[in-house]
Amino acid sequence: SIFAVFPLMILLMVSILMVQLMSFQRLILVLMTAPLAIIGVAASLLLFRVPMGFVAILGVISLAGMVIRNSVILIDQIDKHIAGGEAPWDAVISATQHRLRPILLTAAAAILGMVPIAPTVFWGPMAFAVIGGLLVATLLTLAFLPALYVTWFRIEPPEAAAEAGASARATA
């Protein structure tokens, strides 16, 4: 019954993200971080010998929302720093540093909230999926998303931009 409305919910989620981010490119960046959670989910379920059943799939669906939320927070902070007049390269670095602790703390709260239900038979697979997926995805998002943002928007470090300008003036 969940998969019957799943396409509609995906469309609704993408529409809300598009309104919030106001950019198709930023939407793509955010959606590219969601699969990072699968690494942690697979590792966690294998490590603890927990089956990937219906309840674990529910955990993966909720996990995608958590990872996307972290990405939206980080991209929004980068855009605020750039809008505030900061150089794009510096904005990516300072926004990541600025949002590091809040993202880690919210992820830790969600992970620790799943620990009490992890040993249970029914909710255990969901808990292990969320714990492993969120742990890995949070760490990877904090490294992967800034690098992806810099690559996607072709932001060069200040030294490279200065060298490019100097070589352009030298050839002229």
mmCIF file with all atom_site columns, N, CA, C and O in Angstrom, residues 59 62-67 69-70 101-118 123-124 126-138:
data_model
loop_
_atom_site.group_PDB
_atom_site.id
_atom_site.type_symbol
_atom_site.label_atom_id
_atom_site.label_alt_id
_atom_site.label_comp_id
_atom_site.label_asym_id
_atom_site.label_entity_id
_atom_site.label_seq_id
_atom_site.pdbx_PDB_ins_code
_atom_site.Cartn_x
_atom_site.Cartn_y
_atom_site.Cartn_z
_atom_site.occupancy
_atom_site.B_iso_or_equiv
_atom_site.pdbx_formal_charge
_atom_site.auth_seq_id
_atom_site.auth_comp_id
_atom_site.auth_asym_id
_atom_site.auth_atom_id
_atom_site.pdbx_PDB_model_num
ATOM 1   N N  . GLY A 1 59  ? 12.445 2.479  7.262  1.00 0.00 ? 59  GLY A N  1
ATOM 2   C CA . GLY A 1 59  ? 13.564 3.239  7.814  1.00 0.00 ? 59  GLY A CA 1
ATOM 3   C C  . GLY A 1 59  ? 14.379 3.929  6.740  1.00 0.00 ? 59  GLY A C  1
ATOM 4   O O  . GLY A 1 59  ? 14.806 5.065  6.905  1.00 0.00 ? 59  GLY A O  1
ATOM 5   N N  . SER A 1 62  ? 12.453 7.005  5.526  1.00 0.00 ? 62  SER A N  1
ATOM 6   C CA . SER A 1 62  ? 12.575 8.128  6.461  1.00 0.00 ? 62  SER A CA 1
ATOM 7   C C  . SER A 1 62  ? 13.994 8.671  6.482  1.00 0.00 ? 62  SER A C  1
ATOM 8   O O  . SER A 1 62  ? 14.219 9.876  6.634  1.00 0.00 ? 62  SER A O  1
ATOM 9   N N  . LEU A 1 63  ? 14.944 7.798  6.302  1.00 0.00 ? 63  LEU A N  1
ATOM 10  C CA . LEU A 1 63  ? 16.350 8.197  6.269  1.00 0.00 ? 63  LEU A CA 1
ATOM 11  C C  . LEU A 1 63  ? 16.635 9.139  5.105  1.00 0.00 ? 63  LEU A C  1
ATOM 12  O O  . LEU A 1 63  ? 17.393 10.102 5.243  1.00 0.00 ? 63  LEU A O  1
ATOM 13  N N  . ALA A 1 64  ? 16.028 8.870  3.965  1.00 0.00 ? 64  ALA A N  1
ATOM 14  C CA . ALA A 1 64  ? 16.211 9.753  2.808  1.00 0.00 ? 64  ALA A CA 1
ATOM 15  C C  . ALA A 1 64  ? 15.779 11.179 3.156  1.00 0.00 ? 64  ALA A C  1
ATOM 16  O O  . ALA A 1 64  ? 16.449 12.150 2.787  1.00 0.00 ? 64  ALA A O  1
ATOM 17  N N  . GLY A 1 65  ? 14.693 11.301 3.885  1.00 0.00 ? 65  GLY A N  1
ATOM 18  C CA . GLY A 1 65  ? 14.239 12.634 4.300  1.00 0.00 ? 65  GLY A CA 1
ATOM 19  C C  . GLY A 1 65  ? 15.220 13.318 5.226  1.00 0.00 ? 65  GLY A C  1
ATOM 20  O O  . GLY A 1 65  ? 15.454 14.532 5.117  1.00 0.00 ? 65  GLY A O  1
ATOM 21  N N  . MET A 1 66  ? 15.817 12.574 6.135  1.00 0.00 ? 66  MET A N  1
ATOM 22  C CA . MET A 1 66  ? 16.795 13.150 7.060  1.00 0.00 ? 66  MET A CA 1
ATOM 23  C C  . MET A 1 66  ? 18.035 13.632 6.320  1.00 0.00 ? 66  MET A C  1
ATOM 24  O O  . MET A 1 66  ? 18.562 14.712 6.599  1.00 0.00 ? 66  MET A O  1
ATOM 25  N N  . VAL A 1 67  ? 18.504 12.839 5.380  1.00 0.00 ? 67  VAL A N  1
ATOM 26  C CA . VAL A 1 67  ? 19.706 13.203 4.619  1.00 0.00 ? 67  VAL A CA 1
ATOM 27  C C  . VAL A 1 67  ? 19.416 14.414 3.735  1.00 0.00 ? 67  VAL A C  1
ATOM 28  O O  . VAL A 1 67  ? 20.238 15.337 3.639  1.00 0.00 ? 67  VAL A O  1
ATOM 29  N N  . ARG A 1 69  ? 17.201 16.717 4.315  1.00 0.00 ? 69  ARG A N  1
ATOM 30  C CA . ARG A 1 69  ? 17.100 17.881 5.212  1.00 0.00 ? 69  ARG A CA 1
ATOM 31  C C  . ARG A 1 69  ? 18.480 18.455 5.506  1.00 0.00 ? 69  ARG A C  1
ATOM 32  O O  . ARG A 1 69  ? 18.691 19.674 5.441  1.00 0.00 ? 69  ARG A O  1
ATOM 33  N N  . ASN A 1 70  ? 19.453 17.594 5.827  1.00 0.00 ? 70  ASN A N  1
ATOM 34  C CA . ASN A 1 70  ? 20.809 18.065 6.096  1.00 0.00 ? 70  ASN A CA 1
ATOM 35  C C  . ASN A 1 70  ? 21.402 18.771 4.880  1.00 0.00 ? 70  ASN A C  1
ATOM 36  O O  . ASN A 1 70  ? 22.073 19.800 5.010  1.00 0.00 ? 70  ASN A O  1
ATOM 37  N N  . ARG A 1 101 ? 28.313 21.549 13.409 1.00 0.00 ? 101 ARG A N  1
ATOM 38  C CA . ARG A 1 101 ? 27.802 21.113 14.711 1.00 0.00 ? 101 ARG A CA 1
ATOM 39  C C  . ARG A 1 101 ? 26.295 20.897 14.714 1.00 0.00 ? 101 ARG A C  1
ATOM 40  O O  . ARG A 1 101 ? 25.836 19.857 15.198 1.00 0.00 ? 101 ARG A O  1
ATOM 41  N N  . PRO A 1 102 ? 25.468 21.819 14.180 1.00 0.00 ? 102 PRO A N  1
ATOM 42  C CA . PRO A 1 102 ? 24.022 21.544 14.178 1.00 0.00 ? 102 PRO A CA 1
ATOM 43  C C  . PRO A 1 102 ? 23.638 20.279 13.408 1.00 0.00 ? 102 PRO A C  1
ATOM 44  O O  . PRO A 1 102 ? 22.777 19.517 13.859 1.00 0.00 ? 102 PRO A O  1
ATOM 45  N N  . ILE A 1 103 ? 24.293 20.037 12.285 1.00 0.00 ? 103 ILE A N  1
ATOM 46  C CA . ILE A 1 103 ? 23.976 18.832 11.505 1.00 0.00 ? 103 ILE A CA 1
ATOM 47  C C  . ILE A 1 103 ? 24.408 17.586 12.271 1.00 0.00 ? 103 ILE A C  1
ATOM 48  O O  . ILE A 1 103 ? 23.663 16.601 12.341 1.00 0.00 ? 103 ILE A O  1
ATOM 49  N N  . LEU A 1 104 ? 25.593 17.611 12.863 1.00 0.00 ? 104 LEU A N  1
ATOM 50  C CA . LEU A 1 104 ? 26.060 16.462 13.639 1.00 0.00 ? 104 LEU A CA 1
ATOM 51  C C  . LEU A 1 104 ? 25.180 16.206 14.861 1.00 0.00 ? 104 LEU A C  1
ATOM 52  O O  . LEU A 1 104 ? 24.884 15.057 15.193 1.00 0.00 ? 104 LEU A O  1
ATOM 53  N N  . LEU A 1 105 ? 24.751 17.275 15.530 1.00 0.00 ? 105 LEU A N  1
ATOM 54  C CA . LEU A 1 105 ? 23.923 17.105 16.722 1.00 0.00 ? 105 LEU A CA 1
ATOM 55  C C  . LEU A 1 105 ? 22.533 16.565 16.396 1.00 0.00 ? 105 LEU A C  1
ATOM 56  O O  . LEU A 1 105 ? 22.015 15.710 17.114 1.00 0.00 ? 105 LEU A O  1
ATOM 57  N N  . THR A 1 106 ? 21.920 17.040 15.314 1.00 0.00 ? 106 THR A N  1
ATOM 58  C CA . THR A 1 106 ? 20.598 16.513 14.957 1.00 0.00 ? 106 THR A CA 1
ATOM 59  C C  . THR A 1 106 ? 20.703 15.059 14.495 1.00 0.00 ? 106 THR A C  1
ATOM 60  O O  . THR A 1 106 ? 19.830 14.248 14.802 1.00 0.00 ? 106 THR A O  1
ATOM 61  N N  . ALA A 1 107 ? 21.772 14.734 13.788 1.00 0.00 ? 107 ALA A N  1
ATOM 62  C CA . ALA A 1 107 ? 21.976 13.340 13.379 1.00 0.00 ? 107 ALA A CA 1
ATOM 63  C C  . ALA A 1 107 ? 22.226 12.464 14.597 1.00 0.00 ? 107 ALA A C  1
ATOM 64  O O  . ALA A 1 107 ? 21.675 11.353 14.700 1.00 0.00 ? 107 ALA A O  1
ATOM 65  N N  . ALA A 1 108 ? 23.021 12.945 15.536 1.00 0.00 ? 108 ALA A N  1
ATOM 66  C CA . ALA A 1 108 ? 23.298 12.172 16.756 1.00 0.00 ? 108 ALA A CA 1
ATOM 67  C C  . ALA A 1 108 ? 22.022 11.968 17.562 1.00 0.00 ? 108 ALA A C  1
ATOM 68  O O  . ALA A 1 108 ? 21.809 10.880 18.117 1.00 0.00 ? 108 ALA A O  1
ATOM 69  N N  . ALA A 1 109 ? 21.167 12.973 17.626 1.00 0.00 ? 109 ALA A N  1
ATOM 70  C CA . ALA A 1 109 ? 19.901 12.830 18.359 1.00 0.00 ? 109 ALA A CA 1
ATOM 71  C C  . ALA A 1 109 ? 19.019 11.763 17.712 1.00 0.00 ? 109 ALA A C  1
ATOM 72  O O  . ALA A 1 109 ? 18.416 10.937 18.415 1.00 0.00 ? 109 ALA A O  1
ATOM 73  N N  . ALA A 1 110 ? 18.951 11.758 16.387 1.00 0.00 ? 110 ALA A N  1
ATOM 74  C CA . ALA A 1 110 ? 18.139 10.750 15.691 1.00 0.00 ? 110 ALA A CA 1
ATOM 75  C C  . ALA A 1 110 ? 18.736 9.358  15.867 1.00 0.00 ? 110 ALA A C  1
ATOM 76  O O  . ALA A 1 110 ? 18.007 8.377  16.083 1.00 0.00 ? 110 ALA A O  1
ATOM 77  N N  . ILE A 1 111 ? 20.059 9.273  15.797 1.00 0.00 ? 111 ILE A N  1
ATOM 78  C CA . ILE A 1 111 ? 20.732 7.972  15.967 1.00 0.00 ? 111 ILE A CA 1
ATOM 79  C C  . ILE A 1 111 ? 20.512 7.445  17.383 1.00 0.00 ? 111 ILE A C  1
ATOM 80  O O  . ILE A 1 111 ? 20.138 6.285  17.585 1.00 0.00 ? 111 ILE A O  1
ATOM 81  N N  . LEU A 1 112 ? 20.717 8.293  18.381 1.00 0.00 ? 112 LEU A N  1
ATOM 82  C CA . LEU A 1 112 ? 20.542 7.860  19.766 1.00 0.00 ? 112 LEU A CA 1
ATOM 83  C C  . LEU A 1 112 ? 19.078 7.549  20.081 1.00 0.00 ? 112 LEU A C  1
ATOM 84  O O  . LEU A 1 112 ? 18.798 6.703  20.932 1.00 0.00 ? 112 LEU A O  1
ATOM 85  N N  . GLY A 1 113 ? 18.158 8.208  19.387 1.00 0.00 ? 113 GLY A N  1
ATOM 86  C CA . GLY A 1 113 ? 16.750 7.910  19.574 1.00 0.00 ? 113 GLY A CA 1
ATOM 87  C C  . GLY A 1 113 ? 16.370 6.535  19.062 1.00 0.00 ? 113 GLY A C  1
ATOM 88  O O  . GLY A 1 113 ? 15.374 5.948  19.503 1.00 0.00 ? 113 GLY A O  1
ATOM 89  N N  . MET A 1 114 ? 17.136 5.994  18.131 1.00 0.00 ? 114 MET A N  1
ATOM 90  C CA . MET A 1 114 ? 16.869 4.665  17.589 1.00 0.00 ? 114 MET A CA 1
ATOM 91  C C  . MET A 1 114 ? 17.506 3.542  18.412 1.00 0.00 ? 114 MET A C  1
ATOM 92  O O  . MET A 1 114 ? 17.110 2.380  18.282 1.00 0.00 ? 114 MET A O  1
ATOM 93  N N  . VAL A 1 115 ? 18.468 3.863  19.246 1.00 0.00 ? 115 VAL A N  1
ATOM 94  C CA . VAL A 1 115 ? 19.178 2.842  20.012 1.00 0.00 ? 115 VAL A CA 1
ATOM 95  C C  . VAL A 1 115 ? 18.239 2.013  20.905 1.00 0.00 ? 115 VAL A C  1
ATOM 96  O O  . VAL A 1 115 ? 18.361 0.787  20.935 1.00 0.00 ? 115 VAL A O  1
ATOM 97  N N  . PRO A 1 116 ? 17.288 2.615  21.638 1.00 0.00 ? 116 PRO A N  1
ATOM 98  C CA . PRO A 1 116 ? 16.422 1.782  22.503 1.00 0.00 ? 116 PRO A CA 1
ATOM 99  C C  . PRO A 1 116 ? 15.564 0.769  21.746 1.00 0.00 ? 116 PRO A C  1
ATOM 100 O O  . PRO A 1 116 ? 15.237 -0.279 22.302 1.00 0.00 ? 116 PRO A O  1
ATOM 101 N N  . ILE A 1 117 ? 15.202 1.055  20.496 1.00 0.00 ? 117 ILE A N  1
ATOM 102 C CA . ILE A 1 117 ? 14.354 0.110  19.765 1.00 0.00 ? 117 ILE A CA 1
ATOM 103 C C  . ILE A 1 117 ? 15.159 -0.844 18.878 1.00 0.00 ? 117 ILE A C  1
ATOM 104 O O  . ILE A 1 117 ? 14.592 -1.738 18.268 1.00 0.00 ? 117 ILE A O  1
ATOM 105 N N  . ALA A 1 118 ? 16.466 -0.656 18.828 1.00 0.00 ? 118 ALA A N  1
ATOM 106 C CA . ALA A 1 118 ? 17.297 -1.510 17.979 1.00 0.00 ? 118 ALA A CA 1
ATOM 107 C C  . ALA A 1 118 ? 17.251 -2.993 18.368 1.00 0.00 ? 118 ALA A C  1
ATOM 108 O O  . ALA A 1 118 ? 17.220 -3.845 17.487 1.00 0.00 ? 118 ALA A O  1
ATOM 109 N N  . TRP A 1 123 ? 10.860 -3.547 15.379 1.00 0.00 ? 123 TRP A N  1
ATOM 110 C CA . TRP A 1 123 ? 11.414 -2.261 14.951 1.00 0.00 ? 123 TRP A CA 1
ATOM 111 C C  . TRP A 1 123 ? 12.925 -2.274 14.783 1.00 0.00 ? 123 TRP A C  1
ATOM 112 O O  . TRP A 1 123 ? 13.512 -1.315 14.284 1.00 0.00 ? 123 TRP A O  1
ATOM 113 N N  . GLY A 1 124 ? 13.589 -3.338 15.187 1.00 0.00 ? 124 GLY A N  1
ATOM 114 C CA . GLY A 1 124 ? 15.044 -3.423 15.108 1.00 0.00 ? 124 GLY A CA 1
ATOM 115 C C  . GLY A 1 124 ? 15.624 -3.179 13.720 1.00 0.00 ? 124 GLY A C  1
ATOM 116 O O  . GLY A 1 124 ? 16.562 -2.391 13.577 1.00 0.00 ? 124 GLY A O  1
ATOM 117 N N  . MET A 1 126 ? 14.470 -1.416 11.251 1.00 0.00 ? 126 MET A N  1
ATOM 118 C CA . MET A 1 126 ? 14.354 0.006  10.928 1.00 0.00 ? 126 MET A CA 1
ATOM 119 C C  . MET A 1 126 ? 15.397 0.806  11.699 1.00 0.00 ? 126 MET A C  1
ATOM 120 O O  . MET A 1 126 ? 16.052 1.696  11.152 1.00 0.00 ? 126 MET A O  1
ATOM 121 N N  . ALA A 1 127 ? 15.558 0.483  12.979 1.00 0.00 ? 127 ALA A N  1
ATOM 122 C CA . ALA A 1 127 ? 16.519 1.208  13.801 1.00 0.00 ? 127 ALA A CA 1
ATOM 123 C C  . ALA A 1 127 ? 17.937 1.036  13.266 1.00 0.00 ? 127 ALA A C  1
ATOM 124 O O  . ALA A 1 127 ? 18.684 2.016  13.140 1.00 0.00 ? 127 ALA A O  1
ATOM 125 N N  . PHE A 1 128 ? 18.315 -0.186 12.930 1.00 0.00 ? 128 PHE A N  1
ATOM 126 C CA . PHE A 1 128 ? 19.668 -0.410 12.406 1.00 0.00 ? 128 PHE A CA 1
ATOM 127 C C  . PHE A 1 128 ? 19.863 0.265  11.048 1.00 0.00 ? 128 PHE A C  1
ATOM 128 O O  . PHE A 1 128 ? 20.943 0.782  10.758 1.00 0.00 ? 128 PHE A O  1
ATOM 129 N N  . ALA A 1 129 ? 18.823 0.284  10.225 1.00 0.00 ? 129 ALA A N  1
ATOM 130 C CA . ALA A 1 129 ? 18.915 0.965  8.929  1.00 0.00 ? 129 ALA A CA 1
ATOM 131 C C  . ALA A 1 129 ? 19.122 2.460  9.127  1.00 0.00 ? 129 ALA A C  1
ATOM 132 O O  . ALA A 1 129 ? 19.967 3.078  8.468  1.00 0.00 ? 129 ALA A O  1
ATOM 133 N N  . VAL A 1 130 ? 18.369 3.045  10.047 1.00 0.00 ? 130 VAL A N  1
ATOM 134 C CA . VAL A 1 130 ? 18.488 4.491  10.298 1.00 0.00 ? 130 VAL A CA 1
ATOM 135 C C  . VAL A 1 130 ? 19.821 4.812  10.959 1.00 0.00 ? 130 VAL A C  1
ATOM 136 O O  . VAL A 1 130 ? 20.496 5.780  10.578 1.00 0.00 ? 130 VAL A O  1
ATOM 137 N N  . ILE A 1 131 ? 20.209 4.034  11.939 1.00 0.00 ? 131 ILE A N  1
ATOM 138 C CA . ILE A 1 131 ? 21.474 4.297  12.645 1.00 0.00 ? 131 ILE A CA 1
ATOM 139 C C  . ILE A 1 131 ? 22.659 4.244  11.685 1.00 0.00 ? 131 ILE A C  1
ATOM 140 O O  . ILE A 1 131 ? 23.443 5.189  11.596 1.00 0.00 ? 131 ILE A O  1
ATOM 141 N N  . GLY A 1 132 ? 22.791 3.155  10.969 1.00 0.00 ? 132 GLY A N  1
ATOM 142 C CA . GLY A 1 132 ? 23.929 3.012  10.051 1.00 0.00 ? 132 GLY A CA 1
ATOM 143 C C  . GLY A 1 132 ? 23.867 3.994  8.896  1.00 0.00 ? 132 GLY A C  1
ATOM 144 O O  . GLY A 1 132 ? 24.867 4.624  8.549  1.00 0.00 ? 132 GLY A O  1
ATOM 145 N N  . GLY A 1 133 ? 22.687 4.129  8.308  1.00 0.00 ? 133 GLY A N  1
ATOM 146 C CA . GLY A 1 133 ? 22.540 5.025  7.165  1.00 0.00 ? 133 GLY A CA 1
ATOM 147 C C  . GLY A 1 133 ? 22.779 6.479  7.517  1.00 0.00 ? 133 GLY A C  1
ATOM 148 O O  . GLY A 1 133 ? 23.470 7.202  6.795  1.00 0.00 ? 133 GLY A O  1
ATOM 149 N N  . LEU A 1 134 ? 22.221 6.924  8.640  1.00 0.00 ? 134 LEU A N  1
ATOM 150 C CA . LEU A 1 134 ? 22.372 8.329  9.023  1.00 0.00 ? 134 LEU A CA 1
ATOM 151 C C  . LEU A 1 134 ? 23.796 8.641  9.466  1.00 0.00 ? 134 LEU A C  1
ATOM 152 O O  . LEU A 1 134 ? 24.324 9.717  9.161  1.00 0.00 ? 134 LEU A O  1
ATOM 153 N N  . LEU A 1 135 ? 24.426 7.706  10.129 1.00 0.00 ? 135 LEU A N  1
ATOM 154 C CA . LEU A 1 135 ? 25.810 7.925  10.553 1.00 0.00 ? 135 LEU A CA 1
ATOM 155 C C  . LEU A 1 135 ? 26.724 8.123  9.341  1.00 0.00 ? 135 LEU A C  1
ATOM 156 O O  . LEU A 1 135 ? 27.455 9.116  9.252  1.00 0.00 ? 135 LEU A O  1
ATOM 157 N N  . VAL A 1 136 ? 26.645 7.210  8.409  1.00 0.00 ? 136 VAL A N  1
ATOM 158 C CA . VAL A 1 136 ? 27.507 7.289  7.222  1.00 0.00 ? 136 VAL A CA 1
ATOM 159 C C  . VAL A 1 136 ? 27.104 8.462  6.326  1.00 0.00 ? 136 VAL A C  1
ATOM 160 O O  . VAL A 1 136 ? 27.958 9.226  5.864  1.00 0.00 ? 136 VAL A O  1
ATOM 161 N N  . ALA A 1 137 ? 25.810 8.627  6.094  1.00 0.00 ? 137 ALA A N  1
ATOM 162 C CA . ALA A 1 137 ? 25.350 9.684  5.190  1.00 0.00 ? 137 ALA A CA 1
ATOM 163 C C  . ALA A 1 137 ? 25.670 11.078 5.725  1.00 0.00 ? 137 ALA A C  1
ATOM 164 O O  . ALA A 1 137 ? 26.015 11.971 4.952  1.00 0.00 ? 137 ALA A O  1
ATOM 165 N N  . THR A 1 138 ? 25.584 11.265 7.023  1.00 0.00 ? 138 THR A N  1
ATOM 166 C CA . THR A 1 138 ? 25.895 12.575 7.596  1.00 0.00 ? 138 THR A CA 1
ATOM 167 C C  . THR A 1 138 ? 27.358 12.921 7.377  1.00 0.00 ? 138 THR A C  1
ATOM 168 O O  . THR A 1 138 ? 27.686 14.031 6.934  1.00 0.00 ? 138 THR A O  1
#
